[in-house]
Structures are given as structure tokens and as C-alpha cells.
Amino acid sequence: MNNCVTVVVGCKWGDEGKGKIASLTSKNAKFVIRATGGSNAGHTVIYNGKKVALHLIPGGITYPNKIGIIGPGTVIEPKVLLDELALLKDSGVSDIEDRLKISGRAHVVFPWHKDLDELHEQVKEHPIGTTKRGIGPTYSDKATRKGLRIYDLLLPVDELEKKINEDVFLHNQLFLANNMEECVVDSKKFAMTFAEYGQLLRPYVTDVLPIYMETIKNNDGIVIEGAQAFRLDNDDGEYPDVTASHPVTSGCLLGAGLPAQALKLVIGVDKAYNTRVGNGPFPTELPSSIDENGNLIPNQPKLEGDIIRELGYEYGATTGRPRRCGWMDAVMLRTAKYGCGIDVLCINHLDTLGKIGMELGYVKVCVAYSYMGKIINYYPDNTRLTHTIPEPVYETIEGGWKIDESMRTFDSLPEKAKQFIEIVERISEIPVKFVGTGPANDDIIEKK
Ligand code: IMP
């Protein structure tokens, strides 16, 4: 079997800037695929100088002649998808009807999944801080074998209504028991609406396997644009502060519907500093003016985390929430190398880290953890048992650096920036192949 699949995967908690390197890699590919998650993800692509915000459609669709696939492992909110299609068409992206394929096996996110997401968060002692896009409840219906797939939206409306009835039977009882009468589902009404969505999506719905058969045989390039990230994986992340899908490399292949033997390369993406939205452990997090609900506390003196957030403009693309910020955790990268099979790294925001260093006077990298009286070089999986979060051991680089437009090769970068990359490579045991040096699509340097 030909090895023609490149997976672009986030190494931490999402928002690493996967879109840019995925787009660059897609230039030589024929297919670009979204494989996991749903509209909890968000990335912005620049098309004809304009920003286009996408949640479900792979960003590589903006290149002419590329075929975009939304894979069977995703969960799709039809209205969001239809709005994205309209946005792309309005922006001048051509031939989308011929170039976007949606797996009929992908599951459908309905409004009640969002209501359930809200309810689950309310009753938890420690809410996860989900994006409230209904992702967990949709995958949970999938696991209990009563979820609806995109194929079901193409059924006659009475059959669709029956399936909805079966799905919501227990959900409605839950809503009633929790004084959420307004959420009780009227199956008939939703069957009509979603059957209409189904007809609008019909031209795109397909069986992806025959496409892959040809592609793999012809050794055409395939890029899977990962969503979320290693530390948010339902198994590999720190449960329960995780998403419901499997955004690690193996989960991306499964979610795309591709065999592991077709894998060629895994590009791990990270930022030069780290961020997280939602709750859960973040060893290198710095103090900042964010309250326990994830909101900014106004009129506070600026703390280290606030400085990073402002310089990197770290606010969630999907929810607008301020992101928690901290130093680069290279030990977590090493953990990702073995948990997620990463061949090479792309480190974004090297320019921003330089500015952070100039403002604070130093830049730090986590090079080991101190945990339960020992120094360790991986993230342990029993922290919920020990009630202890590993404490970072740092290496410090004094001062910062400035990256300007004349620096187009790795060698031309400031010495301290190169020193930072050397530490990341040494601790993570992964070669850095790309560095992001600015916001534009081509602000990316390949390290030869
Ligand atoms: P859910 O995926 O909406 O269920 O949220 C579960 C956790 O994953 C929460 O902490 C979210 O903030 C986080 N999350 C989900 N999708 C993304 C993403 O695309 N970027 C960053 N965090 C995400």
C-alpha cells in the first residue's frame, strides 16, 4: 500500500495554528480531510486577502482543484456547515459542489445535543468548560447506537421522525426532570427542518471508501487537518478534561476512514508558548486575570499570563474566551511524540515569543517535571489519584528577540530564537522542521 497520508496534529490543547501548516502541506496534495470533532474547532484561512472563519470544512478547500472531505469520524451541525458553504461561495471559492465530499457516516449534531451539553456542565462539580457545541452528547448518542447520521437526513421525513423519536425518548425525560420543558424535542418539527437540511447537503454526501481506493492506488497526496489536539484526546488527554473524540494520529486516520498503512508523515504543531481554553491541568500556566469561569477580571494589574495573551492575541476562535497562557512545555511534546507518533514539529509564534521575552526580560522552557519527589521526562497519567500536577523545571533564556521580514531562512533568525528551538528539539526528541514567524500565510520558515 502506498504511503500517501500526512497528518497534521496539535500537540497540546488545540489552537496551535494547525491551519497554516496544513494549508502549506496541502499544496502538494489532492485531498484535504477533517476527521474528528465538529464545530468545536475553529480556524481562519486567508482567501483573496480576506479572513474566512471555518469550523467544519477543511481550510485546504480554498486551493483550486483540491478535494475536501469531511470524514466519518466527525460530528456535523448541518446549519453551521450550510453557512460555511455560503460563506465560501460568497468569498469566491469556486466549484465547491464538485470539490467537497461529506461522509454519509458522519453523525449529526442536533439542538438537543447542545442543551444536553449545557445540562451536563451545570451538574458537574468541576465543569469541563466545553465549547457548548453539543459535541460530547452527539458522540455519546453515537456510542449508545441511537445517534443519527448524515445518511439519515436523506430518508423520507416519516422515517427520519421515527429515528429522532428513538434518539430523544430518554433525553426528553431528562429535560422534564430538570425543569427544562422548553428543551423537550418536538420530533415532527425537527424531522421537517433536518430533512430540508438533508436535501441541501445531498449533493455533497458520499461513500468515501471508493475515493480512497483510487487515491491510495495512485499515490495521490492526502492531508488530514487535525482538530483539537493530543491533550484533548478522550483517551490520551487528561480525562475528564478532554473532548469526546480522538484527535491523536490514530484517531485522525480512523476518523478519516483511512488505513494506518497509508500513513507517510505526522507533523506535530505547537506554539512557542502554550495556551489552553476550558478547564484542566496546565503545568506551565502563568498567573493571569481570568476567573474560574474563564472570564477576564477587569481593571487588574497585568500579570505574566496577561502579557502573553495580549501579545499573542489569545482568544478562542469558536467561543471568544480568553485563553490561559504559559511557557512552552517541551516535556509534554516528548509525551506527544510517543503518544501520538510525531515525526517533525512546526513551532508557531516564534516572533510572539521574542516579543514576550523583550517585555518580560526572559523566556522559559519546561525541560522536566518534578513529580512526587522525582524528576521525570513524560506526563504521568495518575494525577487524579495523587491530586498532584507535575511541577515544571525550567531552562531560561535571558531577554527576547525580534524577527523581521528580512529573515527568510532559519540560519538568519536571531541566535536566542535558535537557542530556544535547540532546547525544544533536545527535550522533545523531535526535529523542528517549520517555524511560524508571523500571521501571514507565508510567514513560515522551513528548517533544512
Ligand atoms: P468540547 O469539545 O466542546 O466537548 O470541549 C471539551 C474541551 O475541549 C474544552 O476544554 C474545550 O475548551 C476544548 N476544546 C474543544 N475544541 C477545541 C479547539 O478546537 N481548540 C481548543 N480547545 C478546544
CSV table of C-alpha atoms and ligand atoms in Angstrom, one decimal:
chain,number,residue,atom,x,y,z
A,1,MET,CA,0.0,0.0,0.0
A,2,ASN,CA,1.3,3.5,-0.9
A,3,ASN,CA,2.2,5.8,2.0
A,4,CYS,CA,0.4,9.0,0.9
A,5,VAL,CA,-1.2,10.4,4.0
A,6,THR,CA,0.2,13.3,6.0
A,7,VAL,CA,-1.5,14.0,9.4
A,8,VAL,CA,-1.2,17.5,10.9
A,9,VAL,CA,-1.9,17.1,14.6
A,10,GLY,CA,-2.0,19.5,17.6
A,11,CYS,CA,0.5,18.7,20.3
A,12,LYS,CA,-1.2,20.4,23.3
A,13,TRP,CA,-4.7,21.7,23.9
A,14,GLY,CA,-5.7,23.0,20.5
A,15,ASP,CA,-5.3,26.4,18.8
A,16,GLU,CA,-1.6,25.7,17.9
A,17,GLY,CA,-2.2,27.1,14.4
A,18,LYS,CA,-2.6,23.9,12.6
A,19,GLY,CA,-4.4,25.6,9.7
A,20,LYS,CA,-1.4,27.4,8.2
A,21,ILE,CA,1.0,24.4,8.0
A,22,ALA,CA,-1.9,22.2,6.9
A,23,SER,CA,-2.5,24.6,4.0
A,24,LEU,CA,1.2,24.7,3.1
A,25,THR,CA,1.3,20.9,3.1
A,26,SER,CA,-2.0,20.7,1.1
A,27,LYS,CA,-0.3,22.5,-1.8
A,28,ASN,CA,1.1,19.2,-2.9
A,29,ALA,CA,-1.9,17.1,-2.1
A,30,LYS,CA,-5.1,16.2,-3.9
A,31,PHE,CA,-7.3,15.6,-0.8
A,32,VAL,CA,-7.7,17.6,2.4
A,33,ILE,CA,-9.7,15.9,5.2
A,34,ARG,CA,-11.3,16.9,8.5
A,35,ALA,CA,-11.5,13.7,10.5
A,36,THR,CA,-12.6,14.3,14.1
A,37,GLY,CA,-14.7,16.7,16.2
A,38,GLY,CA,-17.2,19.2,14.9
A,39,SER,CA,-17.8,22.9,15.2
A,40,ASN,CA,-16.0,23.0,18.5
A,41,ALA,CA,-12.9,23.6,16.2
A,42,GLY,CA,-12.3,26.9,14.5
A,43,HIS,CA,-9.7,28.1,12.1
A,44,THR,CA,-9.3,31.1,10.0
A,45,VAL,CA,-7.9,31.0,6.5
A,46,ILE,CA,-6.9,33.9,4.4
A,47,TYR,CA,-8.6,33.9,0.9
A,48,ASN,CA,-8.0,36.7,-1.5
A,49,GLY,CA,-6.7,38.8,1.3
A,50,LYS,CA,-9.9,38.2,3.3
A,51,LYS,CA,-10.3,36.2,6.6
A,52,VAL,CA,-12.6,33.2,6.3
A,53,ALA,CA,-13.6,31.5,9.6
A,54,LEU,CA,-14.2,27.8,9.2
A,55,HIS,CA,-15.4,25.2,11.8
A,56,LEU,CA,-16.1,22.1,9.7
A,57,ILE,CA,-14.8,22.4,6.2
A,58,PRO,CA,-11.0,21.8,5.8
A,59,GLY,CA,-9.2,25.0,5.1
A,60,GLY,CA,-7.4,23.4,2.1
A,61,ILE,CA,-10.6,23.7,0.1
A,62,THR,CA,-9.6,27.3,-0.7
A,63,TYR,CA,-6.9,26.0,-3.1
A,64,PRO,CA,-8.3,25.4,-6.6
A,65,ASN,CA,-8.7,21.7,-7.6
A,66,LYS,CA,-8.3,20.3,-4.1
A,67,ILE,CA,-11.0,17.9,-2.9
A,68,GLY,CA,-12.1,18.4,0.7
A,69,ILE,CA,-13.6,15.6,2.7
A,70,ILE,CA,-15.5,15.7,6.0
A,71,GLY,CA,-14.8,12.3,7.3
A,72,PRO,CA,-17.0,9.6,9.0
A,73,GLY,CA,-15.5,10.4,12.4
A,74,THR,CA,-16.8,13.9,12.6
A,75,VAL,CA,-20.0,15.3,14.0
A,76,ILE,CA,-21.8,17.8,11.9
A,77,GLU,CA,-24.2,20.6,12.7
A,78,PRO,CA,-25.9,21.0,9.3
A,79,LYS,CA,-26.8,24.7,9.7
A,80,VAL,CA,-23.1,25.6,10.5
A,81,LEU,CA,-22.0,23.6,7.5
A,82,LEU,CA,-24.5,25.3,5.2
A,83,ASP,CA,-23.5,28.7,6.5
A,84,GLU,CA,-19.8,27.8,5.8
A,85,LEU,CA,-20.6,26.7,2.3
A,86,ALA,CA,-22.4,30.0,1.7
A,87,LEU,CA,-19.5,32.0,3.1
A,88,LEU,CA,-17.0,30.2,0.9
A,89,LYS,CA,-19.1,30.8,-2.2
A,90,ASP,CA,-19.6,34.5,-1.3
A,91,SER,CA,-15.8,34.7,-0.8
A,92,GLY,CA,-15.4,33.5,-4.4
A,93,VAL,CA,-14.1,29.9,-3.7
A,94,SER,CA,-15.2,28.1,-6.9
A,95,ASP,CA,-16.7,24.6,-7.7
A,96,ILE,CA,-17.4,23.7,-4.1
A,97,GLU,CA,-20.2,21.4,-5.2
A,98,ASP,CA,-17.7,19.3,-7.1
A,99,ARG,CA,-14.9,19.6,-4.6
A,100,LEU,CA,-16.5,19.0,-1.1
A,101,LYS,CA,-17.5,15.4,-0.1
A,102,ILE,CA,-19.2,14.6,3.2
A,103,SER,CA,-19.2,11.1,4.5
A,104,GLY,CA,-22.8,9.9,5.0
A,105,ARG,CA,-21.5,8.1,8.1
A,106,ALA,CA,-20.7,11.3,10.0
A,107,HIS,CA,-23.1,11.9,12.9
A,108,VAL,CA,-25.5,14.8,13.2
A,109,VAL,CA,-25.4,17.4,16.0
A,110,PHE,CA,-29.0,18.4,16.8
A,111,PRO,CA,-30.1,21.3,19.0
A,112,TRP,CA,-30.9,19.0,21.9
A,113,HIS,CA,-27.2,17.9,22.0
A,114,LYS,CA,-26.3,21.5,22.8
A,115,ASP,CA,-29.0,21.6,25.5
A,116,LEU,CA,-27.6,18.4,27.0
A,117,ASP,CA,-24.0,19.8,26.8
A,118,GLU,CA,-25.2,22.8,28.9
A,119,LEU,CA,-27.0,20.5,31.4
A,120,HIS,CA,-24.0,18.1,31.8
A,121,GLU,CA,-21.8,21.1,32.6
A,122,GLN,CA,-24.3,22.5,35.1
A,123,VAL,CA,-24.5,19.3,37.1
A,124,LYS,CA,-20.7,18.7,37.3
A,125,GLU,CA,-18.9,19.8,40.4
A,126,HIS,CA,-15.9,20.6,38.1
A,127,PRO,CA,-17.3,21.6,34.7
A,128,ILE,CA,-15.0,20.9,31.7
A,129,GLY,CA,-15.6,24.2,30.1
A,130,THR,CA,-16.8,22.7,26.9
A,131,THR,CA,-17.5,24.8,23.8
A,132,LYS,CA,-21.2,24.0,24.3
A,133,ARG,CA,-21.4,22.9,20.7
A,134,GLY,CA,-23.1,19.6,21.6
A,135,ILE,CA,-20.0,17.5,20.8
A,136,GLY,CA,-19.9,15.2,23.8
A,137,PRO,CA,-23.7,14.4,23.7
A,138,THR,CA,-23.5,13.7,20.0
A,139,TYR,CA,-20.6,11.2,20.4
A,140,SER,CA,-22.4,9.8,23.4
A,141,ASP,CA,-25.5,9.1,21.3
A,142,LYS,CA,-23.2,7.5,18.6
A,143,ALA,CA,-21.7,5.2,21.3
A,144,THR,CA,-25.2,4.1,22.5
A,145,ARG,CA,-26.1,3.3,18.9
A,146,LYS,CA,-29.1,5.7,18.7
A,147,GLY,CA,-27.4,8.7,17.1
A,148,LEU,CA,-28.4,9.9,13.6
A,149,ARG,CA,-26.0,10.0,10.7
A,150,ILE,CA,-26.0,12.4,7.7
A,151,TYR,CA,-27.4,9.5,5.7
A,152,ASP,CA,-30.5,9.5,8.0
A,153,LEU,CA,-31.2,13.1,6.9
A,154,LEU,CA,-31.8,11.8,3.4
A,155,LEU,CA,-34.5,9.3,4.5
A,156,PRO,CA,-38.2,10.1,3.9
A,157,VAL,CA,-39.4,12.5,6.6
A,158,ASP,CA,-41.6,10.0,8.5
A,159,GLU,CA,-38.6,7.6,8.8
A,160,LEU,CA,-36.4,10.4,10.0
A,161,GLU,CA,-39.0,11.4,12.6
A,162,LYS,CA,-39.1,7.8,13.9
A,163,LYS,CA,-35.3,7.8,14.3
A,164,ILE,CA,-35.4,11.2,16.1
A,165,ASN,CA,-38.2,9.9,18.4
A,166,GLU,CA,-36.0,7.0,19.4
A,167,ASP,CA,-33.0,9.3,20.0
A,168,VAL,CA,-34.9,11.8,22.1
A,169,PHE,CA,-37.1,9.4,24.2
A,170,LEU,CA,-34.7,9.4,27.2
A,171,HIS,CA,-33.4,12.9,26.6
A,172,ASN,CA,-36.9,14.3,26.9
A,173,GLN,CA,-37.4,12.6,30.2
A,174,LEU,CA,-34.1,14.1,31.4
A,175,PHE,CA,-35.2,17.6,30.3
A,176,LEU,CA,-38.6,17.3,32.1
A,177,ALA,CA,-36.9,16.0,35.3
A,178,ASN,CA,-34.6,19.1,35.2
A,179,ASN,CA,-37.3,21.7,34.6
A,180,MET,CA,-36.1,22.2,31.1
A,181,GLU,CA,-39.6,21.9,29.4
A,182,GLU,CA,-38.5,24.4,26.7
A,183,CYS,CA,-35.9,21.8,25.5
A,184,VAL,CA,-38.3,18.9,25.1
A,185,VAL,CA,-38.0,17.9,21.5
A,186,ASP,CA,-40.9,18.0,19.0
A,187,SER,CA,-39.7,15.2,16.7
A,188,LYS,CA,-42.1,16.1,13.9
A,189,LYS,CA,-40.8,19.7,13.7
A,190,PHE,CA,-37.2,18.8,13.8
A,191,ALA,CA,-37.7,16.0,11.2
A,192,MET,CA,-39.1,18.6,8.8
A,193,THR,CA,-36.3,21.0,9.3
A,194,PHE,CA,-33.5,18.5,9.2
A,195,ALA,CA,-34.9,16.7,6.2
A,196,GLU,CA,-34.6,20.1,4.4
A,197,TYR,CA,-31.0,20.4,5.5
A,198,GLY,CA,-30.5,16.9,4.2
A,199,GLN,CA,-31.8,17.9,0.7
A,200,LEU,CA,-29.4,20.9,0.7
A,201,LEU,CA,-26.5,18.6,1.7
A,202,ARG,CA,-27.4,15.7,-0.6
A,203,PRO,CA,-25.1,16.7,-3.5
A,204,TYR,CA,-22.1,16.5,-1.2
A,205,VAL,CA,-22.9,13.2,0.6
A,206,THR,CA,-20.8,10.3,-0.4
A,207,ASP,CA,-19.2,7.0,0.5
A,208,VAL,CA,-15.6,7.9,1.0
A,209,LEU,CA,-14.0,4.4,0.5
A,210,PRO,CA,-14.1,4.3,-3.3
A,211,ILE,CA,-12.4,7.7,-3.3
A,212,TYR,CA,-9.6,6.4,-1.1
A,213,MET,CA,-9.2,3.2,-3.1
A,214,GLU,CA,-8.3,5.2,-6.2
A,215,THR,CA,-6.2,7.8,-4.2
A,216,ILE,CA,-4.1,5.3,-2.4
A,217,LYS,CA,-3.6,3.2,-5.6
A,218,ASN,CA,-2.5,6.4,-7.5
A,219,ASN,CA,-0.3,7.6,-4.6
A,220,ASP,CA,-2.1,11.0,-4.6
A,221,GLY,CA,-1.3,13.1,-1.6
A,222,ILE,CA,-3.8,13.3,1.3
A,223,VAL,CA,-3.6,15.7,4.2
A,224,ILE,CA,-5.6,15.3,7.3
A,225,GLU,CA,-6.1,18.6,9.0
A,226,GLY,CA,-6.3,17.7,12.7
A,227,ALA,CA,-8.8,19.4,15.0
A,228,GLN,CA,-8.3,19.8,18.8
A,229,ALA,CA,-5.2,18.1,20.0
A,230,PHE,CA,-3.2,15.3,21.7
A,231,ARG,CA,-4.0,16.5,25.3
A,232,LEU,CA,-7.7,16.8,24.5
A,233,ASP,CA,-8.0,13.2,23.2
A,234,ASN,CA,-10.6,11.3,25.1
A,235,ASP,CA,-8.0,8.5,25.9
A,236,ASP,CA,-4.7,10.3,25.6
A,237,GLY,CA,-5.7,13.5,27.3
A,238,GLU,CA,-6.3,14.1,31.0
A,239,TYR,CA,-9.7,12.6,31.4
A,240,PRO,CA,-12.3,14.1,32.1
A,241,ASP,CA,-10.9,17.5,30.9
A,242,VAL,CA,-10.9,16.3,27.3
A,243,THR,CA,-13.1,16.3,24.2
A,244,ALA,CA,-15.3,13.4,23.2
A,245,SER,CA,-13.3,12.4,20.0
A,246,HIS,CA,-9.8,11.1,19.3
A,247,PRO,CA,-7.8,13.8,17.7
A,248,VAL,CA,-4.5,11.9,18.0
A,249,THR,CA,-2.8,10.5,14.9
A,250,SER,CA,-4.5,7.1,15.1
A,251,GLY,CA,-7.9,8.8,15.7
A,252,CYS,CA,-7.4,11.0,12.7
A,253,LEU,CA,-6.8,8.0,10.5
A,254,LEU,CA,-9.8,6.2,11.9
A,255,GLY,CA,-12.0,9.4,11.7
A,256,ALA,CA,-11.0,9.9,8.1
A,257,GLY,CA,-11.7,6.3,7.3
A,258,LEU,CA,-8.1,5.6,6.2
A,259,PRO,CA,-5.9,2.6,7.0
A,260,ALA,CA,-2.8,3.0,9.2
A,261,GLN,CA,-0.6,1.5,6.4
A,262,ALA,CA,-1.2,4.6,4.2
A,263,LEU,CA,0.5,6.9,6.7
A,264,LYS,CA,3.6,8.8,5.5
A,265,LEU,CA,4.3,11.7,7.8
A,266,VAL,CA,3.0,13.2,11.1
A,267,ILE,CA,3.6,16.9,11.6
A,268,GLY,CA,3.0,17.9,15.2
A,269,VAL,CA,2.1,21.6,15.6
A,270,ASP,CA,2.7,23.7,18.7
A,271,LYS,CA,3.1,27.3,19.7
A,272,ALA,CA,6.3,28.7,21.1
A,273,TYR,CA,4.4,29.4,24.3
A,274,ASN,CA,1.4,27.3,25.3
A,275,THR,CA,-2.3,28.1,25.8
A,276,ARG,CA,-5.5,26.3,26.9
A,277,VAL,CA,-9.2,27.2,26.9
A,278,GLY,CA,-11.5,25.3,29.2
A,279,ASN,CA,-10.6,23.7,32.5
A,280,GLY,CA,-8.0,21.1,33.4
A,281,PRO,CA,-4.3,20.9,34.3
A,282,PHE,CA,-1.8,23.1,32.5
A,283,PRO,CA,1.6,22.6,34.2
A,284,THR,CA,3.3,25.7,32.8
A,285,GLU,CA,0.3,28.1,33.1
A,286,LEU,CA,1.2,31.6,34.3
A,287,PRO,CA,-0.9,33.8,36.6
A,288,SER,CA,-3.4,35.9,34.8
A,289,SER,CA,-6.6,37.8,35.4
A,290,ILE,CA,-9.0,35.1,34.4
A,291,ASP,CA,-11.7,34.0,36.9
A,292,GLU,CA,-12.7,30.3,37.5
A,293,ASN,CA,-15.4,30.6,34.8
A,294,GLY,CA,-12.9,31.5,32.2
A,295,ASN,CA,-13.8,35.2,32.1
A,296,LEU,CA,-11.5,38.2,32.2
A,297,ILE,CA,-11.4,40.1,35.6
A,298,PRO,CA,-11.5,43.8,34.6
A,299,ASN,CA,-9.1,46.5,35.9
A,300,GLN,CA,-6.4,44.2,37.1
A,301,PRO,CA,-2.6,44.8,37.0
A,302,LYS,CA,-1.1,42.9,34.1
A,303,LEU,CA,0.3,39.5,35.1
A,304,GLU,CA,2.7,37.3,33.1
A,305,GLY,CA,-0.1,35.3,31.5
A,306,ASP,CA,-2.0,38.5,30.6
A,307,ILE,CA,1.1,39.8,28.8
A,308,ILE,CA,1.4,36.6,26.7
A,309,ARG,CA,-2.4,36.7,26.0
A,310,GLU,CA,-2.2,40.3,24.7
A,311,LEU,CA,0.9,39.9,22.7
A,312,GLY,CA,-0.4,36.7,21.1
A,313,TYR,CA,-4.0,37.8,20.9
A,314,GLU,CA,-5.1,34.6,22.6
A,315,TYR,CA,-8.9,34.5,22.5
A,316,GLY,CA,-10.8,31.4,21.4
A,317,ALA,CA,-11.7,31.3,17.7
A,318,THR,CA,-15.0,29.5,18.4
A,319,THR,CA,-16.1,30.9,21.7
A,320,GLY,CA,-14.1,34.2,22.0
A,321,ARG,CA,-13.0,33.1,25.5
A,322,PRO,CA,-9.6,34.4,26.8
A,323,ARG,CA,-7.1,31.6,26.7
A,324,ARG,CA,-5.0,30.6,29.7
A,325,CYS,CA,-1.3,31.2,28.8
A,326,GLY,CA,2.0,29.7,29.9
A,327,TRP,CA,5.5,28.7,28.9
A,328,MET,CA,6.4,26.1,26.2
A,329,ASP,CA,6.2,22.7,27.8
A,330,ALA,CA,8.7,20.6,25.9
A,331,VAL,CA,8.2,17.6,28.2
A,332,MET,CA,4.5,17.4,27.0
A,333,LEU,CA,5.9,17.5,23.5
A,334,ARG,CA,8.1,14.5,24.3
A,335,THR,CA,5.0,12.8,25.7
A,336,ALA,CA,3.1,13.6,22.4
A,337,LYS,CA,6.0,12.1,20.4
A,338,TYR,CA,5.4,8.7,21.9
A,339,GLY,CA,1.6,9.0,22.4
A,340,CYS,CA,0.9,10.4,19.0
A,341,GLY,CA,3.8,9.4,16.8
A,342,ILE,CA,5.1,12.7,15.7
A,343,ASP,CA,7.9,12.8,13.1
A,344,VAL,CA,8.6,16.6,12.8
A,345,LEU,CA,7.4,19.7,14.5
A,346,CYS,CA,6.1,23.0,13.4
A,347,ILE,CA,6.5,25.7,16.1
A,348,ASN,CA,4.3,28.8,15.6
A,349,HIS,CA,4.5,32.2,17.1
A,350,LEU,CA,8.3,32.3,17.3
A,351,ASP,CA,8.0,36.1,16.7
A,352,THR,CA,5.5,36.5,19.5
A,353,LEU,CA,7.7,34.6,22.0
A,354,GLY,CA,10.5,37.0,21.1
A,355,LYS,CA,8.3,40.0,21.9
A,356,ILE,CA,7.2,38.3,25.2
A,357,GLY,CA,10.9,37.9,26.1
A,358,MET,CA,11.5,41.5,25.4
A,359,GLU,CA,8.6,42.6,27.6
A,360,LEU,CA,9.3,40.3,30.5
A,361,GLY,CA,13.1,40.1,30.2
A,362,TYR,CA,13.2,36.3,29.9
A,363,VAL,CA,11.8,33.3,28.1
A,364,LYS,CA,11.3,29.9,29.8
A,365,VAL,CA,11.0,26.3,28.5
A,366,CYS,CA,9.8,23.4,30.7
A,367,VAL,CA,12.6,20.8,30.3
A,368,ALA,CA,11.5,18.3,33.0
A,369,TYR,CA,8.8,17.7,35.6
A,370,SER,CA,9.2,17.4,39.4
A,371,TYR,CA,6.6,14.9,40.4
A,372,MET,CA,6.0,13.0,43.7
A,373,GLY,CA,9.7,13.6,44.7
A,374,LYS,CA,11.2,12.5,41.4
A,375,ILE,CA,12.3,14.3,38.2
A,376,ILE,CA,10.5,12.8,35.2
A,377,ASN,CA,10.5,13.4,31.4
A,378,TYR,CA,6.9,12.5,30.5
A,379,TYR,CA,3.5,13.4,31.7
A,380,PRO,CA,2.2,10.9,34.2
A,381,ASP,CA,-1.4,9.5,33.9
A,382,ASN,CA,-2.2,9.1,37.6
A,383,THR,CA,-2.5,12.8,38.6
A,384,ARG,CA,-6.2,12.4,39.6
A,385,LEU,CA,-5.1,9.7,42.0
A,386,THR,CA,-2.2,11.7,43.5
A,387,HIS,CA,-4.0,15.1,43.4
A,388,THR,CA,-0.7,16.5,42.2
A,389,ILE,CA,0.1,18.3,39.0
A,390,PRO,CA,3.7,17.9,37.8
A,391,GLU,CA,5.8,21.0,38.6
A,392,PRO,CA,7.8,22.3,35.7
A,393,VAL,CA,11.6,22.5,35.8
A,394,TYR,CA,12.6,25.4,33.5
A,395,GLU,CA,15.6,26.4,31.4
A,396,THR,CA,15.7,30.2,31.0
A,397,ILE,CA,16.9,32.3,28.1
A,398,GLU,CA,17.6,35.9,29.1
A,399,GLY,CA,15.8,38.6,27.1
A,400,GLY,CA,13.8,38.2,23.8
A,401,TRP,CA,14.3,38.7,20.1
A,402,LYS,CA,12.9,40.5,17.1
A,403,ILE,CA,12.1,38.7,13.9
A,404,ASP,CA,11.8,41.0,10.8
A,405,GLU,CA,10.8,40.4,7.2
A,406,SER,CA,14.4,40.1,6.0
A,407,MET,CA,14.8,36.9,8.0
A,408,ARG,CA,13.6,34.2,5.5
A,409,THR,CA,15.9,31.3,6.4
A,410,PHE,CA,16.4,29.5,9.7
A,411,ASP,CA,20.0,30.5,9.8
A,412,SER,CA,19.1,34.2,9.6
A,413,LEU,CA,17.0,34.1,12.7
A,414,PRO,CA,18.3,35.7,16.0
A,415,GLU,CA,20.7,33.5,18.0
A,416,LYS,CA,18.3,33.4,21.0
A,417,ALA,CA,15.4,32.2,18.9
A,418,LYS,CA,17.6,29.4,17.5
A,419,GLN,CA,18.7,28.6,21.1
A,420,PHE,CA,15.0,28.2,22.0
A,421,ILE,CA,14.4,25.8,19.1
A,422,GLU,CA,17.5,23.8,20.1
A,423,ILE,CA,16.1,23.3,23.6
A,424,VAL,CA,12.7,22.3,22.2
A,425,GLU,CA,14.4,19.7,19.9
A,426,ARG,CA,16.7,18.3,22.6
A,427,ILE,CA,13.9,17.8,25.2
A,428,SER,CA,11.1,16.7,22.9
A,429,GLU,CA,13.4,14.4,20.8
A,430,ILE,CA,11.6,15.7,17.7
A,431,PRO,CA,13.2,17.7,14.9
A,432,VAL,CA,11.7,21.1,14.3
A,433,LYS,CA,11.0,21.4,10.5
A,434,PHE,CA,9.0,24.5,10.4
A,435,VAL,CA,8.8,27.7,12.4
A,436,GLY,CA,6.0,30.3,12.2
A,437,THR,CA,7.3,33.8,12.2
A,438,GLY,CA,4.2,36.0,11.7
A,439,PRO,CA,0.4,36.0,11.0
A,440,ALA,CA,0.5,35.9,7.2
A,441,ASN,CA,0.2,32.6,5.3
A,442,ASP,CA,3.8,32.7,4.1
A,443,ASP,CA,5.3,33.7,7.4
A,444,ILE,CA,6.7,30.3,7.8
A,445,ILE,CA,10.3,29.1,7.5
A,446,GLU,CA,11.3,25.6,6.6
A,447,LYS,CA,14.4,24.4,8.6
A,448,LYS,CA,16.6,22.5,6.1
B,1,IMP,P1,-15.9,20.1,23.7
B,1,IMP,O1,-15.0,19.5,22.7
B,1,IMP,O2,-16.7,21.2,23.3
B,1,IMP,O3,-16.7,19.0,24.4
B,1,IMP,O4,-14.9,20.7,24.9
B,1,IMP,C1,-14.0,19.9,25.7
B,1,IMP,C2,-12.7,20.6,25.9
B,1,IMP,O5,-12.0,20.7,24.7
B,1,IMP,C3,-12.9,22.0,26.5
B,1,IMP,O6,-11.9,22.3,27.4
B,1,IMP,C4,-12.8,22.9,25.2
B,1,IMP,O7,-12.4,24.2,25.5
B,1,IMP,C5,-11.7,22.1,24.5
B,1,IMP,N1,-11.8,22.3,23.0
B,1,IMP,C6,-12.6,21.7,22.1
B,1,IMP,N2,-12.3,22.0,20.9
B,1,IMP,C7,-11.3,22.9,20.9
B,1,IMP,C8,-10.5,23.5,20.0
B,1,IMP,O8,-10.7,23.4,18.7
B,1,IMP,N3,-9.5,24.3,20.4
B,1,IMP,C9,-9.2,24.4,21.8
B,1,IMP,N4,-9.9,23.8,22.7
B,1,IMP,C10,-10.9,23.0,22.3
